[in-house]
Amino acid sequence: MRNIALFLSYLGTGYHGWQSQKNLTTVQETLEKAVAMVVGHSTHVTGCGRTDAGVHARCYVANFKTDSTIPAERLPYALNTHLPCDIVVTRAFDVHERFNAIGSCARKEYTYLIYNSRLKDPFYVNRAWFYPRHLDEGIMQAAANEFVGTHDFAAVRSVGTDVKSTVRTVYDYQVARRGDMIELKVCANGFLYNMARAMAGTVVYAAEGKIRPEDIGVILESGNRTAAGPTVPPGGLYMSHLWYDDGIELFECVPHTP
């Protein structure tokens, strides 16, 4: 039995997240149907994370088991003929039998986009969060710096998936402005439910003057969700970089460039 890893990207606007749900269209269900049509049997596709409804992925890793003999390099072309235009498989390759898209992932990076302009841009609808009041990226960076390190992130999570621990390590959190677009890029060893979006909301809270950047450490220690910023809309969030190192496989998934 072969274990196949896939790199893919998708726009999440039309989907209720990654994970299959009864009577709802999801990325996982859509991909599993395409895989079944190509390899000739049904199979479970494991994803690297449960992106929420409306969240996008510039890069995403999934894996599935099959006894098909189709060469891995031909699978992207075959799968893409059975996928809608908002999901694209960019690469496929054989991995060892114990490889697991979520369990073998060492680090993840999410990018959140804020369109910070007085006027809306229709081309960014569901692709970036429109925020008309000017945001000071310097204050936002100072706030983002407070998240770096190993902390209990219960104050920036939503109640949802049960986890054994709410402690995570954030390796880096960078804020950059390019014209009217502000990019928040955060890398961690894992993310809690809505954590990336709540962190972005807290960084914006600091820019609004509702909290001071140095207050964030106290908020994290308190574990009080109501003390942190809001969970910002899903359309601005992208899974943007993945690192794998399980002692056997070592690779990165980065956005595909044609």
Tab-separated table of C-alpha atoms in Angstrom:
chain	number	residue	atom	x	y	z
A	1	MET	CA	0.000	0.000	0.000
A	2	ARG	CA	1.408	3.375	-1.024
A	3	ASN	CA	1.196	6.531	1.078
A	4	ILE	CA	0.829	9.608	-1.118
A	5	ALA	CA	1.399	13.195	0.042
A	6	LEU	CA	-0.284	16.039	-1.790
A	7	PHE	CA	0.505	19.742	-1.880
A	8	LEU	CA	-2.557	21.816	-2.706
A	9	SER	CA	-3.923	25.326	-2.487
A	10	TYR	CA	-7.508	26.489	-2.254
A	11	LEU	CA	-9.825	29.417	-1.784
A	12	GLY	CA	-12.019	28.641	1.200
A	13	THR	CA	-14.882	31.033	0.439
A	14	GLY	CA	-17.180	28.346	-0.931
A	15	TYR	CA	-16.400	25.733	1.725
A	16	HIS	CA	-17.304	25.047	5.349
A	17	GLY	CA	-13.663	24.493	6.225
A	18	TRP	CA	-11.438	21.491	5.603
A	19	GLN	CA	-13.095	18.746	7.643
A	20	SER	CA	-15.991	16.731	6.215
A	21	GLN	CA	-19.368	17.638	7.707
A	22	LYS	CA	-22.797	16.184	7.133
A	23	ASN	CA	-24.764	18.074	4.462
A	24	LEU	CA	-22.061	20.766	4.100
A	25	THR	CA	-19.520	21.225	1.325
A	26	THR	CA	-15.948	20.949	2.599
A	27	VAL	CA	-12.480	20.786	1.058
A	28	GLN	CA	-11.808	17.307	2.461
A	29	GLU	CA	-15.005	15.824	1.041
A	30	THR	CA	-14.389	17.441	-2.348
A	31	LEU	CA	-10.809	16.170	-2.496
A	32	GLU	CA	-11.753	12.662	-1.364
A	33	LYS	CA	-14.298	12.405	-4.182
A	34	ALA	CA	-11.661	13.433	-6.724
A	35	VAL	CA	-9.111	10.962	-5.322
A	36	ALA	CA	-11.663	8.126	-5.482
A	37	MET	CA	-12.386	8.872	-9.142
A	38	VAL	CA	-8.687	8.820	-10.010
A	39	VAL	CA	-7.436	5.811	-8.009
A	40	GLY	CA	-10.616	3.746	-8.387
A	41	HIS	CA	-11.493	3.271	-4.709
A	42	SER	CA	-12.674	5.363	-1.770
A	43	THR	CA	-10.035	6.488	0.693
A	44	HIS	CA	-9.651	8.788	3.670
A	45	VAL	CA	-7.576	11.910	3.006
A	46	THR	CA	-5.822	13.278	6.100
A	47	GLY	CA	-5.247	17.027	6.151
A	48	CYS	CA	-2.590	19.046	7.972
A	49	GLY	CA	-5.160	21.082	9.893
A	50	ARG	CA	-8.802	22.026	10.274
A	51	THR	CA	-9.052	25.351	8.507
A	52	ASP	CA	-12.331	27.076	9.367
A	53	ALA	CA	-15.148	28.014	6.997
A	54	GLY	CA	-13.997	30.742	4.627
A	55	VAL	CA	-10.283	30.362	5.449
A	56	HIS	CA	-7.874	29.877	2.541
A	57	ALA	CA	-4.673	27.924	2.002
A	58	ARG	CA	-1.838	29.121	-0.192
A	59	CYS	CA	-0.242	25.791	0.647
A	60	TYR	CA	-1.762	22.764	2.339
A	61	VAL	CA	-0.540	19.193	2.817
A	62	ALA	CA	-2.698	16.069	2.793
A	63	ASN	CA	-1.996	12.349	2.479
A	64	PHE	CA	-3.888	9.176	1.585
A	65	LYS	CA	-3.246	5.446	1.186
A	66	THR	CA	-3.783	3.636	-2.110
A	67	ASP	CA	-2.822	0.530	-4.046
A	68	SER	CA	-3.041	2.445	-7.327
A	69	THR	CA	0.025	2.234	-9.569
A	70	ILE	CA	-0.461	5.682	-11.129
A	71	PRO	CA	2.915	7.486	-10.986
A	72	ALA	CA	2.905	10.254	-8.381
A	73	GLU	CA	3.969	12.897	-10.870
A	74	ARG	CA	0.794	12.273	-12.896
A	75	LEU	CA	-1.593	12.565	-9.959
A	76	PRO	CA	-1.846	16.394	-9.828
A	77	TYR	CA	-2.995	16.560	-13.448
A	78	ALA	CA	-5.437	13.691	-12.970
A	79	LEU	CA	-6.878	15.071	-9.724
A	80	ASN	CA	-7.243	18.613	-11.044
A	81	THR	CA	-9.510	17.404	-13.841
A	82	HIS	CA	-11.977	16.278	-11.154
A	83	LEU	CA	-11.603	19.258	-8.827
A	84	PRO	CA	-13.369	22.634	-8.966
A	85	CYS	CA	-11.263	25.618	-10.003
A	86	ASP	CA	-10.877	26.871	-6.421
A	87	ILE	CA	-8.914	23.768	-5.315
A	88	VAL	CA	-5.660	22.895	-7.093
A	89	VAL	CA	-3.207	20.067	-6.381
A	90	THR	CA	0.286	21.341	-7.157
A	91	ARG	CA	2.433	18.319	-6.280
A	92	ALA	CA	2.158	14.634	-5.322
A	93	PHE	CA	4.863	12.275	-4.099
A	94	ASP	CA	5.325	8.977	-2.263
A	95	VAL	CA	6.129	9.164	1.459
A	96	HIS	CA	6.916	6.503	4.057
A	97	GLU	CA	4.006	4.519	5.490
A	98	ARG	CA	3.974	6.291	8.871
A	99	PHE	CA	3.866	9.802	7.421
A	100	ASN	CA	0.785	11.730	8.543
A	101	ALA	CA	-0.037	15.197	7.206
A	102	ILE	CA	-1.026	16.560	10.602
A	103	GLY	CA	1.006	14.406	12.979
A	104	SER	CA	4.286	14.853	11.099
A	105	CYS	CA	3.966	18.641	10.795
A	106	ALA	CA	6.570	20.462	12.907
A	107	ARG	CA	5.601	24.095	12.286
A	108	LYS	CA	2.792	26.036	10.634
A	109	GLU	CA	2.548	29.602	9.401
A	110	TYR	CA	-0.628	31.596	8.913
A	111	THR	CA	-0.864	34.949	7.153
A	112	TYR	CA	-3.674	37.417	7.841
A	113	LEU	CA	-4.369	40.234	5.366
A	114	ILE	CA	-5.964	43.559	6.320
A	115	TYR	CA	-6.925	45.991	3.564
A	116	ASN	CA	-6.388	49.259	5.417
A	117	SER	CA	-7.918	51.909	3.175
A	118	ARG	CA	-10.745	54.424	3.367
A	119	LEU	CA	-12.326	52.866	0.276
A	120	LYS	CA	-13.170	49.225	-0.324
A	121	ASP	CA	-11.639	47.226	-3.144
A	122	PRO	CA	-14.077	44.685	-4.622
A	123	PHE	CA	-11.207	42.403	-5.609
A	124	TYR	CA	-10.365	41.830	-1.937
A	125	VAL	CA	-13.868	40.796	-0.858
A	126	ASN	CA	-13.465	37.535	1.126
A	127	ARG	CA	-9.702	37.754	0.485
A	128	ALA	CA	-8.710	40.433	3.034
A	129	TRP	CA	-10.404	42.154	5.966
A	130	PHE	CA	-11.447	45.690	5.000
A	131	TYR	CA	-10.559	48.098	7.807
A	132	PRO	CA	-11.134	51.809	6.950
A	133	ARG	CA	-9.430	53.524	9.947
A	134	HIS	CA	-5.669	53.913	9.692
A	135	LEU	CA	-3.671	51.314	11.614
A	136	ASP	CA	-0.173	52.010	12.905
A	137	GLU	CA	1.903	48.996	11.909
A	138	GLY	CA	4.595	49.949	14.419
A	139	ILE	CA	2.177	49.526	17.322
A	140	MET	CA	0.887	46.335	15.728
A	141	GLN	CA	4.412	44.922	15.561
A	142	ALA	CA	5.032	45.802	19.205
A	143	ALA	CA	1.848	43.920	20.102
A	144	ALA	CA	2.744	40.960	17.886
A	145	ASN	CA	6.128	40.662	19.606
A	146	GLU	CA	4.365	39.963	22.909
A	147	PHE	CA	2.978	36.688	21.523
A	148	VAL	CA	6.414	35.262	20.658
A	149	GLY	CA	7.540	32.480	22.976
A	150	THR	CA	5.950	29.564	24.797
A	151	HIS	CA	2.697	30.593	26.487
A	152	ASP	CA	-0.726	29.357	27.447
A	153	PHE	CA	-2.859	30.745	24.601
A	154	ALA	CA	-6.271	30.022	26.137
A	155	ALA	CA	-7.050	33.768	26.080
A	156	VAL	CA	-6.927	33.772	22.267
A	157	ARG	CA	-8.875	30.651	21.434
A	158	SER	CA	-12.543	29.948	20.830
A	159	VAL	CA	-14.346	27.109	22.529
A	160	GLY	CA	-14.444	24.255	20.044
A	161	THR	CA	-12.107	21.333	19.541
A	162	ASP	CA	-10.975	19.724	22.803
A	163	VAL	CA	-7.200	19.733	23.276
A	164	LYS	CA	-4.971	18.265	25.966
A	165	SER	CA	-3.093	21.527	26.417
A	166	THR	CA	-3.523	25.156	25.373
A	167	VAL	CA	0.241	25.795	25.584
A	168	ARG	CA	1.886	26.545	22.244
A	169	THR	CA	5.153	28.057	21.037
A	170	VAL	CA	5.064	31.026	18.672
A	171	TYR	CA	8.404	31.303	16.884
A	172	ASP	CA	7.832	34.519	14.971
A	173	TYR	CA	5.127	37.123	14.376
A	174	GLN	CA	5.823	39.793	11.761
A	175	VAL	CA	3.703	42.755	10.673
A	176	ALA	CA	4.420	44.414	7.330
A	177	ARG	CA	2.627	47.106	5.336
A	178	ARG	CA	2.679	47.184	1.547
A	179	GLY	CA	0.679	50.218	0.498
A	180	ASP	CA	-2.834	49.755	1.853
A	181	MET	CA	-2.322	46.073	2.627
A	182	ILE	CA	-1.120	45.001	6.068
A	183	GLU	CA	0.221	41.461	6.367
A	184	LEU	CA	0.378	39.644	9.708
A	185	LYS	CA	2.516	36.509	9.465
A	186	VAL	CA	2.694	34.156	12.477
A	187	CYS	CA	4.637	30.890	12.785
A	188	ALA	CA	4.042	28.389	15.607
A	189	ASN	CA	4.299	24.712	16.457
A	190	GLY	CA	0.505	24.562	16.438
A	191	PHE	CA	-2.622	26.678	16.646
A	192	LEU	CA	-5.723	26.423	18.813
A	193	TYR	CA	-9.229	26.879	17.418
A	194	ASN	CA	-9.448	30.461	16.016
A	195	MET	CA	-6.112	31.315	17.651
A	196	ALA	CA	-4.557	33.042	14.620
A	197	ARG	CA	-7.670	35.162	14.057
A	198	ALA	CA	-7.964	36.104	17.744
A	199	MET	CA	-4.283	37.062	17.835
A	200	ALA	CA	-4.822	39.299	14.796
A	201	GLY	CA	-7.825	40.893	16.503
A	202	THR	CA	-5.741	41.542	19.618
A	203	VAL	CA	-2.963	43.163	17.572
A	204	VAL	CA	-5.584	45.434	15.972
A	205	TYR	CA	-7.008	46.181	19.438
A	206	ALA	CA	-3.579	47.518	20.394
A	207	ALA	CA	-3.442	49.719	17.287
A	208	GLU	CA	-6.880	51.063	18.188
A	209	GLY	CA	-5.589	52.035	21.637
A	210	LYS	CA	-7.958	49.694	23.459
A	211	ILE	CA	-5.038	47.870	25.073
A	212	ARG	CA	-1.313	48.525	25.306
A	213	PRO	CA	1.072	46.091	23.615
A	214	GLU	CA	2.630	45.334	27.015
A	215	ASP	CA	-0.803	44.301	28.341
A	216	ILE	CA	-0.822	41.205	26.150
A	217	GLY	CA	1.435	39.207	28.448
A	218	VAL	CA	-0.958	39.823	31.351
A	219	ILE	CA	-3.932	38.872	29.157
A	220	LEU	CA	-2.259	35.577	28.225
A	221	GLU	CA	-1.488	34.837	31.872
A	222	SER	CA	-5.113	35.503	32.812
A	223	GLY	CA	-6.516	33.094	30.238
A	224	ASN	CA	-9.465	35.487	29.907
A	225	ARG	CA	-10.828	35.400	26.353
A	226	THR	CA	-12.909	38.564	26.876
A	227	ALA	CA	-9.786	40.584	27.718
A	228	ALA	CA	-8.216	39.926	24.311
A	229	GLY	CA	-9.288	41.275	20.949
A	230	PRO	CA	-12.085	39.921	18.749
A	231	THR	CA	-11.875	36.987	16.362
A	232	VAL	CA	-11.437	38.738	13.016
A	233	PRO	CA	-13.292	37.556	9.859
A	234	PRO	CA	-12.068	34.336	8.204
A	235	GLY	CA	-11.664	35.697	4.663
A	236	GLY	CA	-8.337	37.355	5.436
A	237	LEU	CA	-6.652	34.224	6.790
A	238	TYR	CA	-4.362	31.975	4.748
A	239	MET	CA	-2.334	28.909	5.667
A	240	SER	CA	0.897	29.995	4.042
A	241	HIS	CA	3.879	27.775	5.000
A	242	LEU	CA	4.359	24.307	6.489
A	243	TRP	CA	7.463	22.559	7.805
A	244	TYR	CA	7.828	18.770	8.077
A	245	ASP	CA	10.464	16.838	9.988
A	246	ASP	CA	9.420	13.534	11.579
A	247	GLY	CA	12.889	12.039	11.577
A	248	ILE	CA	12.418	10.476	8.151
A	249	GLU	CA	10.723	13.038	5.927
A	250	LEU	CA	12.134	16.580	5.830
A	251	PHE	CA	10.481	19.125	3.539
A	252	GLU	CA	8.599	22.398	3.374
A	253	CYS	CA	5.364	23.380	1.702
A	254	VAL	CA	5.405	26.935	0.371
A	255	PRO	CA	2.999	28.747	-1.976
A	256	HIS	CA	3.177	27.416	-5.516
A	257	THR	CA	4.647	29.758	-8.133
A	258	PRO	CA	3.822	28.761	-11.730
